[in-house]
Tab-separated table of C-alpha atoms in Angstrom:
chain	number	residue	atom	x	y	z
A	1	UNK	CA	-0.135	0.026	0.005
A	2	UNK	CA	1.467	3.327	-0.966
A	3	UNK	CA	2.109	6.164	1.677
A	4	UNK	CA	0.454	9.452	1.613
A	5	UNK	CA	-2.241	8.366	-0.582
A	6	UNK	CA	-5.467	10.155	0.485
A	7	UNK	CA	-7.979	7.646	2.250
A	8	UNK	CA	-10.884	10.220	2.813
A	9	UNK	CA	-12.562	12.635	0.548
A	10	UNK	CA	-11.673	16.095	2.251
A	11	UNK	CA	-8.059	15.433	1.933
A	12	UNK	CA	-8.275	14.013	-1.524
A	13	UNK	CA	-9.903	17.294	-2.647
A	14	UNK	CA	-7.419	19.430	-0.610
A	15	UNK	CA	-4.693	17.752	-2.847
A	16	UNK	CA	-6.719	18.087	-5.884
A	17	UNK	CA	-7.163	21.975	-5.480
A	18	UNK	CA	-3.608	22.754	-3.894
A	19	UNK	CA	-1.578	20.604	-5.906
A	20	UNK	CA	-2.944	18.758	-8.866
A	21	UNK	CA	-4.963	21.283	-10.539
A	22	UNK	CA	-2.074	24.048	-10.364
A	23	UNK	CA	0.305	21.450	-11.886
A	24	UNK	CA	-2.156	20.639	-14.636
A	25	UNK	CA	-2.571	24.048	-15.525
A	26	UNK	CA	1.046	24.673	-15.784
A	27	UNK	CA	1.305	21.681	-18.073
A	28	UNK	CA	-1.523	22.610	-20.404
A	29	UNK	CA	-0.471	26.240	-20.566
A	30	UNK	CA	2.861	24.651	-22.214
A	31	UNK	CA	0.987	22.487	-24.701
A	32	UNK	CA	-1.485	25.391	-25.683
A	33	UNK	CA	1.579	27.688	-26.290
A	34	UNK	CA	2.959	24.761	-28.605
A	35	UNK	CA	-0.461	24.277	-30.132
A	36	UNK	CA	-0.601	27.969	-31.122
A	37	UNK	CA	2.466	27.435	-33.078
A	38	UNK	CA	1.319	24.723	-35.271
A	39	UNK	CA	1.734	26.049	-39.263
A	40	UNK	CA	-1.336	24.175	-40.404
A	41	UNK	CA	-4.552	26.063	-39.595
A	42	UNK	CA	-6.906	22.876	-39.226
A	43	UNK	CA	-4.285	21.163	-37.226
A	44	UNK	CA	-3.867	24.205	-35.142
A	45	UNK	CA	-7.723	24.669	-34.620
A	46	UNK	CA	-8.252	21.239	-33.460
A	47	UNK	CA	-5.499	21.218	-30.910
A	48	UNK	CA	-6.351	24.365	-29.495
A	49	UNK	CA	-10.063	23.177	-29.353
A	50	UNK	CA	-9.183	19.819	-27.590
A	51	UNK	CA	-7.364	21.612	-24.883
A	52	UNK	CA	-10.008	24.330	-24.479
A	53	UNK	CA	-12.835	21.808	-24.474
A	54	UNK	CA	-11.591	19.067	-22.865
A	55	UNK	CA	-9.065	20.124	-20.155
A	56	UNK	CA	-11.298	18.615	-17.213
A	57	UNK	CA	-10.235	15.020	-18.748
A	58	UNK	CA	-6.632	16.062	-17.909
A	59	UNK	CA	-7.685	17.455	-14.641
A	60	UNK	CA	-9.751	14.216	-13.509
A	61	UNK	CA	-7.112	11.731	-14.704
A	62	UNK	CA	-4.420	13.678	-13.078
A	63	UNK	CA	-5.802	12.452	-9.696
A	64	UNK	CA	-4.016	9.340	-10.179
A	65	UNK	CA	-0.783	11.266	-9.862
A	66	UNK	CA	-1.433	10.868	-5.966
A	67	UNK	CA	-0.296	6.968	-6.184
A	68	UNK	CA	3.011	8.120	-7.702
A	69	UNK	CA	4.587	9.209	-4.316
A	70	UNK	CA	7.382	11.861	-4.777
A	71	UNK	CA	7.185	11.241	-8.530
A	72	UNK	CA	3.632	12.939	-8.609
A	73	UNK	CA	4.779	15.615	-11.009
A	74	UNK	CA	6.201	13.252	-13.374
A	75	UNK	CA	2.784	11.381	-13.186
A	76	UNK	CA	1.056	14.620	-14.053
A	77	UNK	CA	3.500	15.255	-17.015
A	78	UNK	CA	2.622	11.954	-18.650
A	79	UNK	CA	-1.365	11.914	-17.790
A	80	UNK	CA	-1.455	15.452	-19.383
A	81	UNK	CA	0.555	14.805	-22.581
A	82	UNK	CA	-1.097	11.080	-23.029
A	83	UNK	CA	-4.772	12.663	-22.447
A	84	UNK	CA	-4.094	15.644	-24.812
A	85	UNK	CA	-2.841	13.330	-27.427
A	86	UNK	CA	-6.343	11.173	-26.967
A	87	UNK	CA	-8.448	14.556	-27.229
A	88	UNK	CA	-6.543	16.073	-30.021
A	89	UNK	CA	-6.796	12.907	-31.986
A	90	UNK	CA	-10.682	12.620	-31.001
A	91	UNK	CA	-11.187	15.842	-32.574
A	92	UNK	CA	-9.096	14.920	-35.852
A	93	UNK	CA	-11.417	11.957	-36.354
A	94	UNK	CA	-14.686	13.505	-35.073
A	95	UNK	CA	-14.685	17.192	-36.047
A	96	UNK	CA	-11.949	17.373	-39.024
A	97	UNK	CA	-11.556	16.754	-42.484
A	98	UNK	CA	-11.445	12.909	-42.933
A	99	UNK	CA	-13.372	9.603	-42.739
A	100	UNK	CA	-10.536	7.338	-43.596
A	101	UNK	CA	-10.247	4.437	-41.337
A	102	UNK	CA	-6.390	3.982	-42.486
A	103	UNK	CA	-5.765	7.480	-41.497
A	104	UNK	CA	-7.420	7.024	-37.897
A	105	UNK	CA	-5.211	3.713	-37.339
A	106	UNK	CA	-1.976	5.592	-38.385
A	107	UNK	CA	-3.011	8.633	-35.988
A	108	UNK	CA	-3.470	6.452	-33.246
A	109	UNK	CA	-0.327	4.565	-33.664
A	110	UNK	CA	1.179	7.738	-32.112
A	111	UNK	CA	-0.811	6.380	-28.670
A	112	UNK	CA	0.924	2.983	-28.922
A	113	UNK	CA	4.348	4.544	-29.709
A	114	UNK	CA	3.831	6.855	-26.509
A	115	UNK	CA	3.592	3.812	-24.256
A	116	UNK	CA	6.537	2.287	-26.087
A	117	UNK	CA	9.770	4.082	-25.255
A	118	UNK	CA	11.678	1.856	-27.757
A	119	UNK	CA	9.288	2.724	-30.707
A	120	UNK	CA	10.691	4.898	-33.332
A	121	UNK	CA	8.453	8.173	-34.381
A	122	UNK	CA	6.619	7.954	-37.530
A	123	UNK	CA	4.684	10.137	-39.918
A	124	UNK	CA	1.319	9.864	-38.016
A	125	UNK	CA	-0.256	12.340	-40.564
A	126	UNK	CA	0.762	10.247	-43.522
A	127	UNK	CA	-2.912	9.401	-44.791
A	128	UNK	CA	-4.445	13.093	-44.699
A	129	UNK	CA	-3.875	16.199	-46.284
A	130	UNK	CA	-2.832	18.288	-43.341
A	131	UNK	CA	0.640	17.728	-42.372
A	132	UNK	CA	2.500	20.483	-40.784
A	133	UNK	CA	2.182	20.417	-36.961
A	134	UNK	CA	5.451	21.670	-35.948
A	135	UNK	CA	6.388	18.540	-34.415
A	136	UNK	CA	3.358	19.054	-31.779
A	137	UNK	CA	2.192	15.385	-31.831
A	138	UNK	CA	5.729	13.905	-31.691
A	139	UNK	CA	6.594	16.267	-28.828
A	140	UNK	CA	3.600	14.769	-26.844
A	141	UNK	CA	4.598	11.328	-27.780
A	142	UNK	CA	8.322	11.709	-26.781
A	143	UNK	CA	7.145	13.358	-23.420
A	144	UNK	CA	5.377	10.135	-22.653
A	145	UNK	CA	8.163	8.285	-23.515
A	146	UNK	CA	10.652	10.159	-21.610
A	147	UNK	CA	8.560	9.827	-18.546
A	148	UNK	CA	8.170	5.767	-19.031
A	149	UNK	CA	11.880	5.593	-19.174
A	150	UNK	CA	12.151	6.514	-15.418
A	151	UNK	CA	10.005	3.517	-14.185
A	152	UNK	CA	12.500	0.917	-13.357
A	153	UNK	CA	10.432	-1.946	-14.257
A	154	UNK	CA	8.212	-1.090	-17.046
A	155	UNK	CA	8.550	-3.876	-19.092
A	156	UNK	CA	6.536	-5.725	-16.293
A	157	UNK	CA	3.339	-4.172	-17.151
A	158	UNK	CA	3.842	-2.696	-20.534
A	159	UNK	CA	1.770	-5.007	-22.354
A	160	UNK	CA	-1.355	-4.431	-20.207
A	161	UNK	CA	-0.870	-0.928	-21.033
A	162	UNK	CA	-0.803	-1.503	-24.752
A	163	UNK	CA	-3.704	-3.890	-24.547
A	164	UNK	CA	-5.806	-1.172	-23.268
A	165	UNK	CA	-4.581	1.367	-25.885
A	166	UNK	CA	-5.157	-1.211	-28.504
A	167	UNK	CA	-8.789	-1.341	-27.507
A	168	UNK	CA	-9.064	2.300	-27.125
A	169	UNK	CA	-7.617	2.809	-30.501
A	170	UNK	CA	-10.038	0.117	-32.201
A	171	UNK	CA	-12.790	2.044	-30.705
A	172	UNK	CA	-11.394	5.302	-32.358
A	173	UNK	CA	-11.228	3.881	-35.788
A	174	UNK	CA	-14.403	1.858	-36.023
A	175	UNK	CA	-16.705	4.835	-34.358
A	176	UNK	CA	-15.541	7.766	-36.409
A	177	UNK	CA	-15.751	6.232	-40.117
A	178	UNK	CA	-18.813	7.002	-42.446
A	179	UNK	CA	-22.026	6.698	-40.362
A	180	UNK	CA	-23.712	3.400	-42.071
A	181	UNK	CA	-20.617	1.421	-41.365
A	182	UNK	CA	-20.112	2.564	-37.716
A	183	UNK	CA	-22.717	0.177	-35.883
A	184	UNK	CA	-21.611	-2.972	-37.852
A	185	UNK	CA	-17.955	-2.445	-37.533
A	186	UNK	CA	-18.438	-1.876	-33.900
A	187	UNK	CA	-20.803	-5.069	-33.527
A	188	UNK	CA	-18.318	-7.459	-35.373
A	189	UNK	CA	-15.256	-5.994	-33.151
A	190	UNK	CA	-17.452	-6.918	-30.195
A	191	UNK	CA	-17.809	-10.545	-31.619
A	192	UNK	CA	-14.016	-11.040	-31.335
A	193	UNK	CA	-13.919	-10.001	-27.635
A	194	UNK	CA	-17.545	-11.388	-26.513
A	195	UNK	CA	-16.086	-14.753	-24.920
A	196	UNK	CA	-13.927	-12.948	-22.470
A	197	UNK	CA	-16.617	-10.337	-21.412
A	198	UNK	CA	-20.161	-11.912	-22.052
A	199	UNK	CA	-21.830	-9.857	-19.517
A	200	UNK	CA	-21.520	-6.928	-21.781
A	201	UNK	CA	-23.497	-5.674	-25.045
A	202	UNK	CA	-21.566	-4.344	-27.937
A	203	UNK	CA	-22.149	-0.786	-26.957
A	204	UNK	CA	-21.319	-1.225	-23.216
A	205	UNK	CA	-18.000	-2.968	-24.461
A	206	UNK	CA	-17.220	0.126	-26.932
A	207	UNK	CA	-17.737	2.251	-23.757
A	208	UNK	CA	-15.516	0.379	-21.627
A	209	UNK	CA	-12.846	0.859	-24.106
A	210	UNK	CA	-12.977	4.435	-24.199
A	211	UNK	CA	-11.387	5.395	-20.958
A	212	UNK	CA	-7.823	6.063	-20.418
A	213	UNK	CA	-7.893	5.580	-16.545
A	214	UNK	CA	-6.542	2.132	-16.174
A	215	UNK	CA	-3.303	3.322	-18.114
A	216	UNK	CA	-2.907	6.261	-15.547
A	217	UNK	CA	-3.197	4.003	-12.815
A	218	UNK	CA	-0.634	1.694	-13.897
A	219	UNK	CA	1.823	4.449	-14.598
A	220	UNK	CA	1.508	6.424	-11.464
A	221	UNK	CA	1.994	3.106	-9.512
A	222	UNK	CA	5.023	2.305	-11.697
A	223	UNK	CA	6.533	5.735	-10.916
A	224	UNK	CA	6.431	5.055	-7.339
A	225	UNK	CA	8.381	1.565	-7.963
A	226	UNK	CA	5.114	-0.352	-6.778
A	227	UNK	CA	4.349	-2.602	-9.821
A	228	UNK	CA	4.297	-6.423	-10.107
A	229	UNK	CA	3.003	-8.617	-12.666
A	230	UNK	CA	0.331	-9.622	-10.243
A	231	UNK	CA	-0.685	-5.855	-9.539
A	232	UNK	CA	-0.908	-5.187	-13.395
A	233	UNK	CA	-3.461	-8.069	-13.831
A	234	UNK	CA	-5.284	-7.035	-10.817
A	235	UNK	CA	-5.544	-3.262	-12.076
A	236	UNK	CA	-6.295	-4.405	-15.670
A	237	UNK	CA	-9.225	-6.733	-14.338
A	238	UNK	CA	-10.837	-4.281	-11.665
A	239	UNK	CA	-10.545	-1.374	-14.250
A	240	UNK	CA	-11.648	-3.227	-17.184
A	241	UNK	CA	-14.416	-3.179	-18.087
A	242	UNK	CA	-16.234	-1.784	-15.151
A	243	UNK	CA	-14.691	1.152	-13.636
A	244	UNK	CA	-13.606	2.470	-17.243
A	245	UNK	CA	-17.115	1.501	-18.415
A	246	UNK	CA	-18.475	3.564	-15.731
A	247	UNK	CA	-16.548	6.579	-16.630
A	248	UNK	CA	-17.512	6.604	-20.139
A	249	UNK	CA	-21.163	5.505	-19.799
A	250	UNK	CA	-21.606	8.736	-17.367
A	251	UNK	CA	-19.958	10.760	-19.821
A	252	UNK	CA	-22.200	9.748	-22.826
A	253	UNK	CA	-25.030	9.917	-20.079
A	254	UNK	CA	-24.488	13.552	-19.987
A	255	UNK	CA	-23.945	14.253	-23.380
A	256	UNK	CA	-27.165	12.615	-24.937
A	257	UNK	CA	-28.666	15.950	-25.927
A	258	UNK	CA	-25.456	17.416	-27.364
A	259	UNK	CA	-24.600	14.212	-29.267
A	260	UNK	CA	-28.137	14.141	-30.835
A	261	UNK	CA	-27.949	17.883	-32.123
A	262	UNK	CA	-24.489	16.882	-33.208
A	263	UNK	CA	-25.541	13.733	-34.969
A	264	UNK	CA	-22.776	11.713	-32.931
A	265	UNK	CA	-22.906	8.275	-31.894
A	266	UNK	CA	-23.941	7.785	-28.155
A	267	UNK	CA	-23.670	4.511	-26.529
A	268	UNK	CA	-26.617	5.180	-24.296
A	269	UNK	CA	-29.226	5.367	-26.842
A	270	UNK	CA	-29.030	1.714	-27.547
A	271	UNK	CA	-30.966	0.707	-24.462
A	272	UNK	CA	-34.532	-0.208	-25.098
A	273	UNK	CA	-35.956	2.089	-22.167
A	274	UNK	CA	-34.664	4.444	-19.901
A	275	UNK	CA	-35.388	1.582	-16.916
A	276	UNK	CA	-32.995	-0.744	-18.540
A	277	UNK	CA	-30.567	2.385	-18.867
A	278	UNK	CA	-30.730	3.010	-15.376
A	279	UNK	CA	-30.497	-0.823	-14.061
A	280	UNK	CA	-27.194	-1.005	-16.101
A	281	UNK	CA	-25.811	2.159	-14.867
A	282	UNK	CA	-26.351	0.882	-11.337
A	283	UNK	CA	-25.000	-2.490	-12.145
A	284	UNK	CA	-21.764	-0.732	-13.456
A	285	UNK	CA	-21.667	1.207	-10.259
A	286	UNK	CA	-21.960	-1.950	-8.197
A	287	UNK	CA	-19.612	-3.982	-10.021
A	288	UNK	CA	-16.995	-1.221	-9.850
A	289	UNK	CA	-17.372	-1.353	-6.390
A	290	UNK	CA	-16.814	-5.040	-5.992
A	291	UNK	CA	-13.845	-5.210	-8.333
A	292	UNK	CA	-11.825	-2.551	-6.779
A	293	UNK	CA	-11.966	-4.361	-3.308
A	294	UNK	CA	-8.901	-6.590	-4.566
A	295	UNK	CA	-6.518	-3.513	-4.942
A	296	UNK	CA	-3.958	-1.818	-2.729
A	297	UNK	CA	-5.173	1.637	-1.591
A	298	UNK	CA	-8.752	0.485	-1.721
A	299	UNK	CA	-10.092	3.439	-0.136
A	300	UNK	CA	-8.651	5.592	-2.801
A	301	UNK	CA	-9.953	3.578	-5.869
A	302	UNK	CA	-13.377	3.701	-4.282
A	303	UNK	CA	-13.190	7.493	-4.125
A	304	UNK	CA	-12.326	7.586	-7.969
A	305	UNK	CA	-15.669	5.715	-8.542
A	306	UNK	CA	-17.719	7.945	-6.044
A	307	UNK	CA	-15.871	11.074	-7.585
A	308	UNK	CA	-17.036	9.890	-11.078
A	309	UNK	CA	-20.496	9.809	-10.208
A	310	UNK	CA	-20.216	13.072	-8.267
A	311	UNK	CA	-18.239	14.651	-11.175
A	312	UNK	CA	-20.387	13.848	-13.818
A	313	UNK	CA	-23.743	14.347	-12.377
A	314	UNK	CA	-22.699	17.864	-11.176
A	315	UNK	CA	-22.030	18.814	-14.642
A	316	UNK	CA	-24.492	21.650	-15.648
A	317	UNK	CA	-25.972	19.971	-18.549
A	318	UNK	CA	-27.490	17.538	-16.342
A	319	UNK	CA	-30.016	20.312	-14.908
A	320	UNK	CA	-31.385	20.276	-18.727
A	321	UNK	CA	-32.082	16.371	-18.379
A	322	UNK	CA	-35.300	16.376	-16.715
A	323	UNK	CA	-36.676	13.266	-17.945
A	324	UNK	CA	-33.381	11.578	-16.405
A	325	UNK	CA	-33.985	13.207	-12.895
A	326	UNK	CA	-34.593	9.728	-11.091
A	327	UNK	CA	-31.814	8.289	-12.833
A	328	UNK	CA	-29.485	10.825	-11.653
A	329	UNK	CA	-31.010	10.563	-7.819
A	330	UNK	CA	-30.756	6.935	-7.922
A	331	UNK	CA	-27.094	6.815	-8.985
A	332	UNK	CA	-26.093	9.219	-6.352
A	333	UNK	CA	-27.927	7.471	-3.663
A	334	UNK	CA	-26.454	3.999	-4.904
A	335	UNK	CA	-23.004	5.367	-4.659
A	336	UNK	CA	-23.096	6.530	-1.298
A	337	UNK	CA	-22.425	9.643	0.940
A	338	UNK	CA	-19.029	10.109	-0.734
A	339	UNK	CA	-20.593	10.470	-4.089
A	340	UNK	CA	-22.871	13.253	-2.393
A	341	UNK	CA	-20.002	14.899	-1.026
A	342	UNK	CA	-18.015	15.156	-4.446
A	343	UNK	CA	-21.293	16.047	-6.251
A	344	UNK	CA	-21.951	19.003	-4.169
A	345	UNK	CA	-18.045	19.944	-3.766
A	346	UNK	CA	-17.872	19.971	-7.703
A	347	UNK	CA	-21.013	22.036	-8.006
A	348	UNK	CA	-19.795	24.649	-5.868
A	349	UNK	CA	-16.377	24.881	-7.267
A	350	UNK	CA	-17.940	24.964	-10.874
A	351	UNK	CA	-19.873	27.906	-9.563
A	352	UNK	CA	-16.907	29.631	-8.106
A	353	UNK	CA	-14.753	28.768	-11.446
A	354	UNK	CA	-17.521	30.281	-13.217
A	355	UNK	CA	-17.286	33.673	-11.570
A	356	UNK	CA	-13.489	33.798	-12.041
């Protein structure tokens, strides 16, 4: 078990506001400055938009740096760089000029290379018109590689990390192609994995692959020199599918209206009824809670689960979701008192941040 890992919510939030958020802000300021220097207008636009609109992904992910002990700054450096790659590529696949799966696959090769310090840098824009990014993506990849080189026994858990990344990249390729190919591709992809995770539907499996939290957890423990083969397997099994699935299902849950307006795929739309959606979200909460019991620093991982529920359901978008009011109340209730604490804490923080 790690020393100095917060075991209660008030201490966790104090760390978040005093240590983590300022450090994340400093890292993002650097990447924002780099993004402004990108020569190609389209790439520059998407890079800046991904930082501006999705910085809370870096803030949330960086909570894992508390598992890294004295190396917490290095953990944040990795988490912000890796999450920035993820958010930037998501914009390039989702909001940009291409619908080509070969292009998406090549772009996401950068995420595998970021986790593989021995891999050579490639031209990740090979299959698209826009090329000149002033080495922005390469710098992000090399920043991740440099941090991983500081982990003594990285080879012990690299394969689990790459497995999570590979599932993530597959999702990004399949869900961003032309509209009529998306669902057939996602369904046939799930068929390859259904035997291992038979308790999921294709849309739940897709959601579970869309989170980077398992990777952040492993890197942070690795920087604290605590990773073993056994722990790597435990983290993989307790984060995938349930905790990662809960993370992304909540993300889709609050984005339903937005995605409908934008014509984007939303995995919450495939449940037959709102009752089924509620039942399955509660199932993910319960399964997450059950699976994190095997981990060291159990109280910390439980707080991550409570924090996810509190964070997402405190989002201002939720106010407009009158038809899902009962689901919101039940999820907070099922998640327990700590979720309520995070829920109110984050609501107040959002309100104060909005004034600044």
